[in-house]
XYZ file of C-alpha atoms in Angstrom:
351
model
C -23.790 -7.678 1.493
C -22.326 -9.882 3.488
C -20.517 -9.222 6.916
C -17.929 -12.004 8.423
C -16.781 -12.094 11.311
C -13.434 -13.460 12.052
C -13.237 -14.551 15.672
C -12.146 -17.575 17.237
C -8.436 -19.231 18.309
C -4.564 -17.680 18.529
C -2.827 -18.373 14.885
C -0.412 -20.539 17.357
C -3.252 -22.455 18.808
C -4.773 -23.339 15.488
C -1.379 -24.298 14.275
C -0.245 -26.629 16.821
C 0.368 -30.291 15.783
C -0.026 -28.739 12.449
C 2.261 -28.530 9.371
C 2.801 -24.366 9.575
C 1.983 -22.268 6.594
C 3.610 -18.989 6.084
C 2.283 -16.443 4.147
C 4.733 -14.775 1.289
C 4.705 -10.924 1.099
C 6.433 -9.055 -1.127
C 7.626 -5.943 -1.383
C 7.541 -6.412 2.419
C 10.717 -4.345 2.855
C 9.021 -1.529 1.400
C 6.777 1.253 3.247
C 3.950 -0.924 3.466
C 4.749 -4.329 3.177
C 7.109 -4.054 5.845
C 3.824 -1.994 7.863
C 1.755 -6.044 6.796
C 4.769 -7.728 8.419
C 4.203 -6.184 11.560
C 0.670 -7.438 11.771
C 1.279 -10.890 10.926
C 3.717 -11.510 12.453
C 1.938 -9.928 15.283
C -1.076 -12.547 15.005
C 1.563 -15.283 14.549
C 1.622 -15.625 11.355
C 4.533 -17.345 9.540
C 5.661 -14.315 7.156
C 8.445 -14.439 4.123
C 9.645 -11.708 3.202
C 10.622 -11.799 -0.943
C 11.818 -7.744 -1.625
C 14.667 -6.670 -4.122
C 15.922 -4.106 -1.127
C 15.466 -1.802 -4.911
C 13.646 0.467 -2.572
C 12.914 -1.849 0.730
C 15.292 -1.536 3.803
C 17.008 -4.499 4.961
C 16.488 -3.694 8.425
C 13.293 -2.855 7.636
C 11.875 -6.293 8.017
C 10.724 -7.124 11.494
C 13.070 -10.657 12.468
C 10.481 -12.740 13.106
C 10.239 -12.980 9.203
C 12.635 -14.405 7.083
C 14.112 -12.678 4.429
C 14.537 -13.826 1.352
C 16.459 -11.091 -1.042
C 15.569 -11.626 -4.543
C 12.641 -10.641 -7.545
C 9.030 -11.650 -7.970
C 9.890 -12.347 -11.584
C 12.312 -15.243 -10.930
C 9.737 -17.938 -11.384
C 12.379 -20.820 -9.808
C 13.303 -19.392 -7.072
C 9.495 -17.491 -6.012
C 8.319 -21.574 -6.497
C 11.626 -22.878 -4.565
C 10.257 -20.807 -1.320
C 6.532 -21.699 -1.894
C 7.428 -24.629 -1.619
C 9.959 -24.380 1.389
C 7.704 -22.674 3.550
C 4.722 -24.120 2.601
C 3.045 -21.241 1.312
C -0.589 -20.420 1.305
C -0.724 -17.164 1.071
C 0.354 -14.286 -1.020
C -0.027 -10.930 -0.082
C 1.689 -8.949 -3.202
C 3.123 -5.899 -2.548
C 6.181 -5.403 -4.719
C 5.999 -3.075 -8.208
C 6.475 0.287 -8.455
C 4.267 3.299 -7.835
C 5.548 7.237 -8.785
C 2.645 8.118 -11.588
C 4.791 10.916 -12.629
C 8.085 8.728 -13.162
C 4.925 5.775 -14.844
C 4.696 8.769 -17.329
C 8.591 9.021 -18.317
C 9.181 4.932 -18.755
C 6.086 3.666 -18.856
C 7.374 0.040 -20.202
C 10.010 0.064 -17.419
C 6.670 -0.020 -14.973
C 4.699 -2.695 -17.135
C 7.273 -5.029 -17.458
C 8.069 -4.414 -13.246
C 3.891 -4.201 -12.249
C 2.010 -6.445 -14.686
C 4.881 -8.713 -15.815
C 5.988 -9.624 -13.133
C 2.730 -9.441 -11.511
C 2.563 -12.342 -14.199
C 4.569 -14.165 -13.525
C 3.989 -14.366 -9.819
C 0.323 -15.345 -10.345
C 1.576 -18.255 -12.009
C 3.615 -19.477 -9.877
C 0.687 -19.624 -7.440
C -1.016 -21.222 -10.261
C 1.783 -24.443 -10.384
C 2.145 -24.845 -6.450
C -1.487 -24.337 -5.561
C -1.668 -21.255 -3.095
C -4.891 -20.475 -3.397
C -5.125 -17.217 -1.103
C -3.597 -14.455 -3.025
C -3.993 -9.987 -1.314
C -2.995 -8.195 -4.548
C -1.868 -4.121 -3.717
C -3.699 -2.339 -6.564
C -4.502 1.242 -6.524
C -6.695 4.322 -7.040
C -5.021 5.415 -9.941
C -7.196 3.119 -11.895
C -9.973 5.377 -11.450
C -8.294 8.484 -13.155
C -10.089 11.605 -12.732
C -13.486 10.227 -11.186
C -16.664 11.550 -12.185
C -17.924 11.213 -8.953
C -16.799 11.554 -5.229
C -16.507 9.313 -2.865
C -16.249 7.065 -5.751
C -16.703 2.972 -6.057
C -15.701 -0.124 -6.543
C -18.522 -0.474 -9.890
C -17.180 3.376 -11.605
C -15.281 2.341 -14.974
C -11.985 2.388 -14.475
C -9.638 5.364 -16.552
C -6.172 5.252 -15.451
C -4.093 8.579 -15.998
C -0.777 6.923 -16.323
C 0.635 3.946 -16.809
C 0.751 3.364 -13.178
C -2.576 3.079 -12.858
C -2.601 1.569 -16.661
C 0.028 -1.341 -14.905
C -1.990 -1.997 -11.853
C -5.245 -2.199 -13.635
C -4.195 -4.890 -16.238
C -3.128 -7.021 -12.830
C -6.642 -6.525 -11.610
C -8.060 -8.255 -14.998
C -4.702 -10.991 -14.624
C -6.783 -11.591 -11.991
C -9.985 -12.121 -12.536
C -8.951 -13.658 -15.013
C -6.479 -16.315 -13.814
C -9.466 -16.823 -10.602
C -11.442 -18.319 -12.901
C -9.944 -21.168 -15.047
C -7.557 -21.571 -12.099
C -9.801 -21.302 -8.458
C -7.256 -19.037 -7.835
C -9.173 -16.642 -4.973
C -7.453 -13.069 -4.255
C -8.199 -9.955 -4.049
C -7.832 -6.494 -4.852
C -7.487 -3.201 -2.394
C -7.179 -0.203 -4.258
C -5.045 2.205 -1.841
C -6.076 5.814 -1.729
C -3.294 7.488 -0.803
C -1.325 6.233 2.424
C 0.329 7.372 5.048
C 1.472 7.748 8.142
C 3.888 5.337 10.321
C 3.733 3.098 12.684
C 2.507 3.912 16.161
C 5.476 2.567 17.601
C 7.848 3.161 15.737
C 9.109 0.086 14.477
C 8.291 0.957 10.915
C 7.686 4.263 8.167
C 8.499 5.546 5.951
C 12.151 5.390 4.940
C 12.805 5.868 1.034
C 14.824 8.376 -0.632
C 13.488 11.083 -2.438
C 10.295 9.906 -1.957
C 6.563 11.887 -3.751
C 4.898 11.371 -0.820
C 3.133 14.776 0.120
C 2.862 14.306 4.050
C 7.161 12.724 4.165
C 7.868 15.423 1.475
C 6.177 17.910 4.027
C 7.547 16.074 7.613
C 11.300 16.306 6.148
C 10.852 19.661 5.258
C 9.499 21.040 8.444
C 12.807 18.881 10.555
C 14.831 20.917 7.519
C 15.787 18.025 5.877
C 14.439 20.454 2.187
C 14.742 24.032 1.825
C 11.167 23.880 0.435
C 8.561 21.753 -1.015
C 6.361 22.161 -3.614
C 2.433 22.083 -4.516
C 2.241 21.173 -7.773
C -1.064 23.301 -9.600
C -2.955 25.274 -7.919
C -5.671 25.686 -10.046
C -7.949 22.150 -9.846
C -11.988 22.622 -9.755
C -11.387 22.427 -5.705
C -12.194 24.501 -3.384
C -9.033 25.697 -2.514
C -7.279 25.128 -6.248
C -5.535 22.415 -5.037
C -5.752 18.947 -5.232
C -7.713 16.703 -2.663
C -6.710 13.235 -1.801
C -8.916 10.264 1.471
C -5.494 9.476 3.444
C -5.289 6.628 5.365
C -3.340 5.938 7.921
C -0.431 2.536 7.108
C -1.461 0.569 9.612
C -5.504 0.282 9.346
C -4.873 -0.146 5.381
C -2.470 -3.294 6.696
C -5.152 -4.258 9.283
C -7.184 -3.804 5.732
C -5.035 -7.291 4.287
C -5.333 -9.131 7.786
C -9.381 -8.620 7.266
C -9.040 -9.811 3.428
C -6.887 -12.969 4.663
C -9.594 -14.073 7.070
C -11.682 -13.494 4.020
C -10.632 -15.717 2.364
C -9.219 -18.512 4.396
C -13.340 -18.464 5.185
C -13.986 -18.845 1.476
C -14.621 -14.823 0.695
C -15.848 -14.897 -3.126
C -13.035 -13.145 -4.973
C -13.627 -9.627 -4.511
C -11.678 -6.290 -5.370
C -11.724 -2.951 -2.139
C -10.884 0.566 -2.318
C -9.186 1.300 1.010
C -9.757 4.213 2.222
C -12.085 6.889 4.668
C -13.975 8.789 2.948
C -12.833 12.371 3.593
C -10.830 14.451 1.228
C -8.037 16.909 2.041
C -6.432 19.141 -0.151
C -2.617 19.226 -0.781
C -3.344 23.127 1.290
C -4.898 21.498 4.008
C -2.038 18.499 4.408
C 0.357 20.876 4.884
C -0.770 23.494 6.930
C -1.716 19.767 8.901
C 2.441 19.497 8.693
C 3.418 22.998 9.436
C 0.687 23.126 13.178
C 2.003 19.354 14.193
C 5.679 20.599 13.316
C 5.005 24.182 14.461
C 7.262 24.249 11.827
C 6.140 27.568 8.713
C 8.161 26.120 6.539
C 8.833 27.231 2.653
C 5.862 26.255 0.353
C 6.747 26.981 -3.793
C 3.240 27.114 -6.002
C 4.311 24.598 -8.733
C 3.019 23.676 -11.981
C 0.350 19.732 -12.621
C 2.154 16.775 -13.227
C 0.915 14.656 -15.967
C -1.158 12.243 -14.548
C -2.670 13.807 -11.836
C -6.045 13.344 -11.505
C -7.989 16.821 -8.995
C -9.204 15.264 -6.801
C -10.444 11.333 -5.712
C -12.365 9.731 -2.485
C -13.106 6.264 -1.529
C -16.458 5.291 -1.156
C -15.744 3.340 1.620
C -19.230 0.598 2.906
C -17.989 -2.176 0.798
C -14.764 -3.625 2.927
C -16.434 -1.877 6.029
C -19.807 -4.619 5.162
C -17.848 -7.329 3.989
C -14.721 -7.616 5.368
C -15.995 -5.542 8.756
C -13.315 -3.177 8.576
C -13.083 -0.115 10.872
C -10.438 2.273 11.408
C -9.157 3.314 13.998
C -6.766 5.804 13.503
C -8.813 7.890 10.707
C -7.414 11.467 11.484
C -5.248 13.842 9.733
C -3.540 15.533 12.155
C -2.885 11.637 13.989
C -1.408 10.382 10.620
C 1.206 13.958 10.395
C 1.932 13.325 13.675
C 2.181 9.591 13.387
C 4.574 10.540 9.685
C 7.417 13.567 11.879
C 6.836 10.628 15.241
C 9.102 8.681 11.969
C 11.349 11.367 10.041
C 12.927 12.090 13.898
C 13.446 8.540 14.396
C 15.224 8.085 10.963
C 17.285 11.118 11.215
C 18.298 9.689 14.520
C 19.078 6.255 12.515
C 21.211 8.312 10.240
C 23.189 10.385 12.023
C 23.894 7.025 14.020
C 25.528 5.953 10.865
C 26.731 8.557 9.531
């Protein structure tokens, strides 16, 4: 595998005297998308965000970016954005992400995650956008036979959510071959934490992310939390996951963008640390960080949850040169707790 290094002049210097091209971030008012906007803006990129604000927040978009409220399925609107802002790259986060919800509402997930992604790709092709980065998921692997799981493993999604993302990956591959659209699909493992400077974090009400739920419980915003399934074939019987800090994930997207701009070939990469932590280990980390021994109740398994899934991450490290900087569960938890404190303060001031 080849290692590409991306070292050179600043984006601002490179663009001096030229038409400034923009990066379109769909879902940029959401959790991961807002962190991506921060990374792009910090790097001097021109950023346009397209978000329908169904789960995102207007205030979460960094003021250095332009927010357009709209839907990625509205091709006329997307086409106007691309042309008006000279968009040359799309980073696509918009979509639905809750696995149990996808089991209940598969058609909604296929529409939001697959049909609308197809519409976005079609606009990218028709307007000449050459670089496309897709927010995929480790859920495409289902319950892998081996952990850590590599990108070469046969996909076997266990939920409509995972299937909807896999379908989009397939469409990207076919579109790339037919129309020269160069893409990177990043398969996220469990994203957690918040911006260390507390500029953004997970803010969605009734979120199902384990670390957020545990932090809310520690801060007294929930009376208790539940552990779904204690009879898995794992060391302590609870699900095992690979947790990646949201800022390291945003930096993986930056590395992918630089890779594509340098002529890199379309590819798929896992985004994880190659470390697995059980649900109970994560809860213990939150209790340590918060100093609160909150109530935890055991509950039955949820549909669509694999027993264990951990990333094999050599590929992204070697080809994109990505090196995580926040690879520490206690650090992830402390950043998440700090964000929850800020979020609670913002809510108090608004009331």
